[in-house]
Every structure is written in structure tokens, then in C-alpha cells.
Short mmCIF file of N, CA and C in Angstrom, two decimals:
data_model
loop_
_atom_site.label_atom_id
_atom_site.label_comp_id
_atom_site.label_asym_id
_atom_site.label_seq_id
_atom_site.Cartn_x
_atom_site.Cartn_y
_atom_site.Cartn_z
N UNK A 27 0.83 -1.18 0.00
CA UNK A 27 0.00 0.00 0.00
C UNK A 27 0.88 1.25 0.00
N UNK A 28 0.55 2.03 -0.87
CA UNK A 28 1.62 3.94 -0.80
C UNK A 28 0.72 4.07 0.12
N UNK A 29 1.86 5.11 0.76
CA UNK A 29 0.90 5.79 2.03
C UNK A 29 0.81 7.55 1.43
N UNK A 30 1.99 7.56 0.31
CA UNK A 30 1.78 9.10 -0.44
C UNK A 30 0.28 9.29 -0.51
N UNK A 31 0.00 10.71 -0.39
CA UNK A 31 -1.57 10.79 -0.15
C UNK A 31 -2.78 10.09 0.54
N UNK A 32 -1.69 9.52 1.37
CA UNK A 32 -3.12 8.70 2.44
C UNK A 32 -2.39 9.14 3.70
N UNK A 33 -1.42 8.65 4.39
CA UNK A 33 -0.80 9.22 5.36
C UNK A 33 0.33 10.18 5.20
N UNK A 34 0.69 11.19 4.18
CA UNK A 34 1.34 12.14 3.78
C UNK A 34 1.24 12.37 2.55
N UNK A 35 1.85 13.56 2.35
CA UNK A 35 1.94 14.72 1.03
C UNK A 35 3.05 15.05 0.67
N UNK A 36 3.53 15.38 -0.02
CA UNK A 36 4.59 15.92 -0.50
C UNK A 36 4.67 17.39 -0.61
N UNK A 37 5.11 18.65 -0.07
CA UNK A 37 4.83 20.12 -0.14
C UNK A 37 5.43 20.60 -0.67
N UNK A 38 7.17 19.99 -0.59
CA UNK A 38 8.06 20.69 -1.58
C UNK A 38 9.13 19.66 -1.27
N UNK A 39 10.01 19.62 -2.64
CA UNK A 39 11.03 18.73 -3.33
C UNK A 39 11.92 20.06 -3.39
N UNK A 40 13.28 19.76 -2.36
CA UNK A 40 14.33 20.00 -3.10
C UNK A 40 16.60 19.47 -3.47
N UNK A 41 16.15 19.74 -4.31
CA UNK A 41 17.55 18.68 -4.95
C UNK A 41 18.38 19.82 -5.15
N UNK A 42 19.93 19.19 -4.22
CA UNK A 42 21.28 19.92 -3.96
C UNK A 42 22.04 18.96 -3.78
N UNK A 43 23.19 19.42 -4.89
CA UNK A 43 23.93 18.21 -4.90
C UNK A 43 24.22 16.87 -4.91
N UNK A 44 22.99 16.26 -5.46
CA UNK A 44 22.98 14.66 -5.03
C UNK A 44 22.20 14.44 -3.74
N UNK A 45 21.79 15.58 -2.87
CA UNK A 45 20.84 15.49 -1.76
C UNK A 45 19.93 15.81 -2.08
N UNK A 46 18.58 15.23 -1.99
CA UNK A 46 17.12 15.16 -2.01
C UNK A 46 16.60 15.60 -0.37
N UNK A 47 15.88 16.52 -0.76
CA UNK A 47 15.08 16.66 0.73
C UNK A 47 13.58 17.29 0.38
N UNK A 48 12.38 16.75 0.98
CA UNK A 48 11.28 16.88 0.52
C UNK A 48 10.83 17.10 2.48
N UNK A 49 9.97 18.15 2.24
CA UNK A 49 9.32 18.31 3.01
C UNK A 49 7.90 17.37 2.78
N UNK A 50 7.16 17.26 3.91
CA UNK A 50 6.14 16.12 3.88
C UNK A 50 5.09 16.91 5.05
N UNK A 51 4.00 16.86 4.93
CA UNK A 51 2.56 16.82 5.79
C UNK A 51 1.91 15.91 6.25
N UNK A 52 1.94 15.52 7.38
CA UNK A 52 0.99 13.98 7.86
C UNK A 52 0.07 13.99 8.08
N UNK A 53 -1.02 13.23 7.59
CA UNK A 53 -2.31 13.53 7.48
C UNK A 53 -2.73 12.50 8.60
N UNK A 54 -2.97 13.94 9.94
CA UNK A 54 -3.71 13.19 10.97
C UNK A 54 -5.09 12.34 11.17
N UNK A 55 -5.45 12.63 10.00
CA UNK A 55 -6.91 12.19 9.58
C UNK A 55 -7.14 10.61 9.39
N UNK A 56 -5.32 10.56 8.48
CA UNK A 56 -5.54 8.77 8.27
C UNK A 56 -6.02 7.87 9.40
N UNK A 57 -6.32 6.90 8.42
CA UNK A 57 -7.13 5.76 9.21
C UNK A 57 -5.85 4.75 9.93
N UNK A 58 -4.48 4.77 9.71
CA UNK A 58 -2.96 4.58 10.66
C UNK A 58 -3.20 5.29 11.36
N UNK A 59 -3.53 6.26 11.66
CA UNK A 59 -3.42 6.97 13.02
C UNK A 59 -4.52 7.08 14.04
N UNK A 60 -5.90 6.68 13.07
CA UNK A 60 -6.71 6.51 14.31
C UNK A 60 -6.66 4.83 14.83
N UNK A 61 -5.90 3.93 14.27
CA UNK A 61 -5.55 2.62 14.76
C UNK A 61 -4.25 2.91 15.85
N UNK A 62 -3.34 3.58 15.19
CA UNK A 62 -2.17 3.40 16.55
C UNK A 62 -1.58 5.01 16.84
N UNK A 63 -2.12 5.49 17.97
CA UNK A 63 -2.77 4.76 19.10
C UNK A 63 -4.39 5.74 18.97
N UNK A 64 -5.39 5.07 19.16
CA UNK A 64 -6.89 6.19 19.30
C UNK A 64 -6.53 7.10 20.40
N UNK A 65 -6.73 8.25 20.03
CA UNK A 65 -6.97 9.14 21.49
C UNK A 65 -5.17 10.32 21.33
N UNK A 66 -4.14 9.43 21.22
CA UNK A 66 -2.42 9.64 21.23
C UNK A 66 -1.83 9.14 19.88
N UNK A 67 -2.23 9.67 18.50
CA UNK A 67 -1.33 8.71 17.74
C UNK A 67 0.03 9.22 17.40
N UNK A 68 0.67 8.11 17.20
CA UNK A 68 2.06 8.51 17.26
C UNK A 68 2.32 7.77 15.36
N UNK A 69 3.41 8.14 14.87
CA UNK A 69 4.01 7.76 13.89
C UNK A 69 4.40 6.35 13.73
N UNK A 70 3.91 5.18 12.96
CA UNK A 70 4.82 3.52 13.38
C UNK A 70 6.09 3.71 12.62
N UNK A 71 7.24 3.40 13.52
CA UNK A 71 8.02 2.91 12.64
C UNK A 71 8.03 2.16 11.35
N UNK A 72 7.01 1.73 11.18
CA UNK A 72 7.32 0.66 9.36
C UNK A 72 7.10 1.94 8.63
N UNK A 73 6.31 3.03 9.13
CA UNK A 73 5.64 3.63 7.80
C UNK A 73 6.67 4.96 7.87
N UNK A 74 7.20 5.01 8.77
CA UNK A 74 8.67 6.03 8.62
C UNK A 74 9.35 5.21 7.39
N UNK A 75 10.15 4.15 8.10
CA UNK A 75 10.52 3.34 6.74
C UNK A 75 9.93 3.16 5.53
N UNK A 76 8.83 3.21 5.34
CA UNK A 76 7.75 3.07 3.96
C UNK A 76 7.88 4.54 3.19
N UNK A 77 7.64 5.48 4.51
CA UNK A 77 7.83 6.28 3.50
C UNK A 77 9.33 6.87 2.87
N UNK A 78 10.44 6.26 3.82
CA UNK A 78 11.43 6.74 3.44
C UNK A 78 11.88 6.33 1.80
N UNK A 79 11.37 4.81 1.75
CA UNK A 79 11.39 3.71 0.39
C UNK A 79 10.50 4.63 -0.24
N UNK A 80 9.60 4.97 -0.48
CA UNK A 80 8.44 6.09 -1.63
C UNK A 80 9.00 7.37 -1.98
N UNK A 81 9.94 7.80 -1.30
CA UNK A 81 10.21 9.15 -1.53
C UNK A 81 11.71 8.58 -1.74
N UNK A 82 12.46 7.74 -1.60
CA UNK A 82 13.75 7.09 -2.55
C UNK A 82 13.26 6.98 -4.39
N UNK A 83 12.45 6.28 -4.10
CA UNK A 83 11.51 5.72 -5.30
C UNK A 83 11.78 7.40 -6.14
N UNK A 84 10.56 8.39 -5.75
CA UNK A 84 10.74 9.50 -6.07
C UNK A 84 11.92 10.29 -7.22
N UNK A 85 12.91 9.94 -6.27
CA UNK A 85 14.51 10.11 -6.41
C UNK A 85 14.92 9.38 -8.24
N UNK A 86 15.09 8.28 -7.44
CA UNK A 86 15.24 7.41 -8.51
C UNK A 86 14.02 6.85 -9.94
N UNK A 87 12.96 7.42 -9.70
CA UNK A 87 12.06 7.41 -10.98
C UNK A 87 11.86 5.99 -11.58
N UNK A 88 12.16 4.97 -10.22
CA UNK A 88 11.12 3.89 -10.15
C UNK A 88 10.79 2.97 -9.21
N UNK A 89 9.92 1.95 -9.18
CA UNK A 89 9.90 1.25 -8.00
C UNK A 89 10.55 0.60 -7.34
N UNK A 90 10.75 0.33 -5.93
CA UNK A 90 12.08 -0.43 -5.40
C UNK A 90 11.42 -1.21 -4.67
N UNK A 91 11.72 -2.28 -4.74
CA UNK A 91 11.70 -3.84 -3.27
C UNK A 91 12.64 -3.75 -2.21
N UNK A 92 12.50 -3.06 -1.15
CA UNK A 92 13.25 -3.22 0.05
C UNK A 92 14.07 -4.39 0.52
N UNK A 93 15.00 -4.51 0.55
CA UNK A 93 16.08 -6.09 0.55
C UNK A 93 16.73 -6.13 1.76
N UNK A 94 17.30 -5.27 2.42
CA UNK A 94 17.89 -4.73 3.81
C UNK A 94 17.24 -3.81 4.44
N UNK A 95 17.57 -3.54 5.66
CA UNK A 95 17.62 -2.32 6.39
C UNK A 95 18.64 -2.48 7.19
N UNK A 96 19.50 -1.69 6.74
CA UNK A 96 21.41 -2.03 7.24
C UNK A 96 20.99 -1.27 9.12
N UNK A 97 20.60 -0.11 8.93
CA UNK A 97 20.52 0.29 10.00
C UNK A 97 19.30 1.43 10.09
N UNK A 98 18.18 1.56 11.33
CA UNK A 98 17.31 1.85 11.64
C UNK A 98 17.50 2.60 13.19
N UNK A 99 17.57 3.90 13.12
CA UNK A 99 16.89 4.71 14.37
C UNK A 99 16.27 5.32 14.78
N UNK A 100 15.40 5.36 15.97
CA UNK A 100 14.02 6.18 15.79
C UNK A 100 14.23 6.82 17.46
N UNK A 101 14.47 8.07 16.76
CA UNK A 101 15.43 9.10 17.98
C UNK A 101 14.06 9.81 18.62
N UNK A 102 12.88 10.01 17.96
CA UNK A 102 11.60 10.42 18.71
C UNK A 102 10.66 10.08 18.43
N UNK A 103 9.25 10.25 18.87
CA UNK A 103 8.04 10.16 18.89
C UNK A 103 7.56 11.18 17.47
N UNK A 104 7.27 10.68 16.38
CA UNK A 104 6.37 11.23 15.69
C UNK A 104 4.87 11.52 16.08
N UNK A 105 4.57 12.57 16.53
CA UNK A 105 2.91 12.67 16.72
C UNK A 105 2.55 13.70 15.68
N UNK A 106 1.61 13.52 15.02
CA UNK A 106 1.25 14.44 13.49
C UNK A 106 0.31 15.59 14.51
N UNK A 107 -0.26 15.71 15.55
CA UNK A 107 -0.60 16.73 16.29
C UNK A 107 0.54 17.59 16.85
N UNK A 108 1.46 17.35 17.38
CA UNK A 108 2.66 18.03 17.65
C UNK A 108 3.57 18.77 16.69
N UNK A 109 4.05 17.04 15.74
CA UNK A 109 4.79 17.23 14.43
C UNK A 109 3.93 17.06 13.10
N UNK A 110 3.92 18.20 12.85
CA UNK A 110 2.71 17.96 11.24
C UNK A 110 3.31 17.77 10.11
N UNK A 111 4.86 18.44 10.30
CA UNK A 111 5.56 18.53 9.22
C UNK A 111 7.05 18.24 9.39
N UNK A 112 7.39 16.80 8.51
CA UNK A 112 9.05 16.46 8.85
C UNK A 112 9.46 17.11 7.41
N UNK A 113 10.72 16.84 7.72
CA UNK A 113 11.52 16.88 6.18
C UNK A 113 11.80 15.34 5.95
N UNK A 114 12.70 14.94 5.05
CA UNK A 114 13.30 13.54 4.84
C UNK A 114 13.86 14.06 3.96
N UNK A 115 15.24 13.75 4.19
CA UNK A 115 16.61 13.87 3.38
C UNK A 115 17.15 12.53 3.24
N UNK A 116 17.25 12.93 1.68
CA UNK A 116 17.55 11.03 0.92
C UNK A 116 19.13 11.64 0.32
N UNK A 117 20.12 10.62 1.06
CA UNK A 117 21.20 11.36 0.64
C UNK A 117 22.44 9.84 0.59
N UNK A 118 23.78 9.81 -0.09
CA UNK A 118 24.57 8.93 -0.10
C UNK A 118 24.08 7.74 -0.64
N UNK A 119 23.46 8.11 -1.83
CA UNK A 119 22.30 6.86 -3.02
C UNK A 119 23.31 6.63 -3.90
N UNK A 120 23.96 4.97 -3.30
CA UNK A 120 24.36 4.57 -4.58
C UNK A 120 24.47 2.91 -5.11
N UNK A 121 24.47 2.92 -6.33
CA UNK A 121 23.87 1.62 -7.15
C UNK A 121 25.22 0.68 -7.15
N UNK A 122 25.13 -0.37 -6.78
CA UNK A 122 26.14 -1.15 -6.83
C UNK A 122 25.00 -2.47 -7.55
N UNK A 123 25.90 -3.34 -8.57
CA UNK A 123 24.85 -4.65 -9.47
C UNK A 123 23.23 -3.96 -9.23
N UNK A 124 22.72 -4.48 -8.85
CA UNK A 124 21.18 -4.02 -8.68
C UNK A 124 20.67 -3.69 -7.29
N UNK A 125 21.63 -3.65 -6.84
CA UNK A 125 21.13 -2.94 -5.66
C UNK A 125 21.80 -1.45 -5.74
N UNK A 126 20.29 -0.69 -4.78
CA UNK A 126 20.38 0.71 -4.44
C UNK A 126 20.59 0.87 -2.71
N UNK A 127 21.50 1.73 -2.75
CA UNK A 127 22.19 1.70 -1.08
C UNK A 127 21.41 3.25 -1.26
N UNK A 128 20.68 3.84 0.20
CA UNK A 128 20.73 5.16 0.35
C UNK A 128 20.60 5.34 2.61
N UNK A 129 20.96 6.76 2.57
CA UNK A 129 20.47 7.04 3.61
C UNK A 129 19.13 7.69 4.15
N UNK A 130 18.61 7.93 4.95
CA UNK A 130 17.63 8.80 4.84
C UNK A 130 17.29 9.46 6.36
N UNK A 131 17.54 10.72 6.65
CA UNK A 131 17.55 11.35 7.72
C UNK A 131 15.90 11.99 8.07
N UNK A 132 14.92 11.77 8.67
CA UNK A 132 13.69 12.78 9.25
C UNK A 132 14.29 13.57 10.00
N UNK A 133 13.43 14.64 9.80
CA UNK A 133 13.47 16.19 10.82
C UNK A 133 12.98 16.66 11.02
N UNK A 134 13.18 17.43 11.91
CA UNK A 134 11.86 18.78 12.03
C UNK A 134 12.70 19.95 12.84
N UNK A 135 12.49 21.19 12.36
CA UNK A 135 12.60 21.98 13.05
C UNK A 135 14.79 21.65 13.57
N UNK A 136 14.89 21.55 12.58
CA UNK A 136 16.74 21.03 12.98
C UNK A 136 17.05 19.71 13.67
N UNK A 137 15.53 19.12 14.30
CA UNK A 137 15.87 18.15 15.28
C UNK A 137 15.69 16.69 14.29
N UNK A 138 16.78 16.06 14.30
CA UNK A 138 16.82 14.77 13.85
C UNK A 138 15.44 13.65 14.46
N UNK A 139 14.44 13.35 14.05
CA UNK A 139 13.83 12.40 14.86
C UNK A 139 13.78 10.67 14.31
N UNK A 140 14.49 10.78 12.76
CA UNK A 140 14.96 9.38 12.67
C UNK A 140 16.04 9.18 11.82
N UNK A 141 16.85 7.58 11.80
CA UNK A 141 17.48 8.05 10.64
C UNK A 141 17.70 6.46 10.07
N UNK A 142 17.63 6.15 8.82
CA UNK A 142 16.71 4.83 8.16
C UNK A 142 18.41 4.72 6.87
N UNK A 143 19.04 3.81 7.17
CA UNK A 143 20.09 2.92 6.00
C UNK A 143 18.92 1.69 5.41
N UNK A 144 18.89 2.14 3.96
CA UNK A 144 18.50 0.77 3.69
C UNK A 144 18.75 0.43 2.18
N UNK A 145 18.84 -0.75 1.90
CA UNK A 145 18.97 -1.45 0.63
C UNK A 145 18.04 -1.80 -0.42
N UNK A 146 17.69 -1.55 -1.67
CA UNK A 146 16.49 -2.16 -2.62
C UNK A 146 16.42 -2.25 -3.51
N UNK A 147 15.86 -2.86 -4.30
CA UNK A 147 16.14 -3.18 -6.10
C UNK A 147 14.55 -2.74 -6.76
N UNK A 148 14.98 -2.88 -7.55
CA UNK A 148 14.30 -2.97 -8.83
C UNK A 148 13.22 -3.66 -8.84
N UNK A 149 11.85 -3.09 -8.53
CA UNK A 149 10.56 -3.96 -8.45
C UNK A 149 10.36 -3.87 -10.31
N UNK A 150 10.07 -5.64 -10.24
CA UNK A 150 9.87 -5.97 -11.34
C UNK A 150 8.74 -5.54 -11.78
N UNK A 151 7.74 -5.52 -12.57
CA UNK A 151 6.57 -4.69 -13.11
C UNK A 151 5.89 -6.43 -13.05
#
């Protein structure tokens, strides 16, 4: 499932140097957030990761199958009532045989709140 336009937006794309950074809007409305948690929702980790893979995708101008996640940290609490708006910086993307290596840093406001290494290929059609 994309969560682009169901649990986020895209507001603005911008590309420097081989760094990608897209600001994003979380749509407190989704039906992920009134499942975890009703009342307090917070951000799940998979869909940090999901979206970090959709907005790689973005980057690279096609679909990818997730193969690794070399390394995963989740330095805060995403709450889309608090935090409405991260950035995600997709940066150090590179293609070795068919695999795509990248990093990907969330933020807000200067403050790092995750930061996602992961590996993926080439979704076949």
C-alpha cells in the first residue's frame, strides 16, 4: 500500500547536490493513526521506513523492493498533532549490481527524529 496521499503529502522537493530533501505533511486524519494509538497517535516505525522507500523511489524514478535495512533509528516520537511537518533527506544513493544503497535522515525543526540505511532493487513490473 503507498501511504503518499493517504498518510502524507509531498509540499516541496528539493535537490542539492545529489541530496534530495522533501518536506512532507501527515495527514492526521488517516485511518494509521486513528488505529495506533486512538486518542495519542504517534508515527509507526514501518511507515517512517515506507515512507522513506516512496520518496527514494521519487529520487530514482522507479519502483524499489526493500532487501535490507542495514541500520534503523528512531530518535523520537512522531505525533502528526505536535509534528505535522518532517523533512526527509535522501542522501549517499548509490547503485552497486542491482542494488540501491541510500540514507535517509527525518526532521523537524533542525531536530533529527529518525534516521533509516536501507537497501532495494528494482521492483519488477
Amino acid at each position: 500500500m503507498r501511504l503518499e496521499n493517504n498518510l502524507y503529502r509531498v509540499e516541496r522537493r528539493h535537490d542539492d547536490a545529489g541530496v534530495v530533501s522533501f518536506d512532507i505533511c501527515l495527514n492526521a486524519d488517516s485511518f494509521i493513526y486513528k488505529a495506533h494509538f486512538p486518542g495519542e497517535p504517534v508515527t509507526p516505525g514501518v511507515c517512517i521506513v515506507q515512507i522513506s522507500a516512496e520518496l527514494l523511489e521519487k529520487c530514482l524514478g522507479y519502483d524499489l523492493l526493500i532487501v535490507c535495512l542495514k541500520n534503523v533509528k528512531f530518535l523520537a516520537v512522531i505525533k502528526p498533532a505536535d509534528t505535522p511537518s518532517v523533512t526527509y533527506t535522501v542522501s549517499k544513493v548509490k547503485s552497486e549490481d542491482s542494488i540501491v544503497k541510500a540514507q535517509i535522515e527525518v526532521s523537524s525543526s533542525g531536530v533529527v527524529l529518525a534516521k533509516v540505511s536501507l537497501e532495494a532493487k528494482k521492483k519488477l513490473s
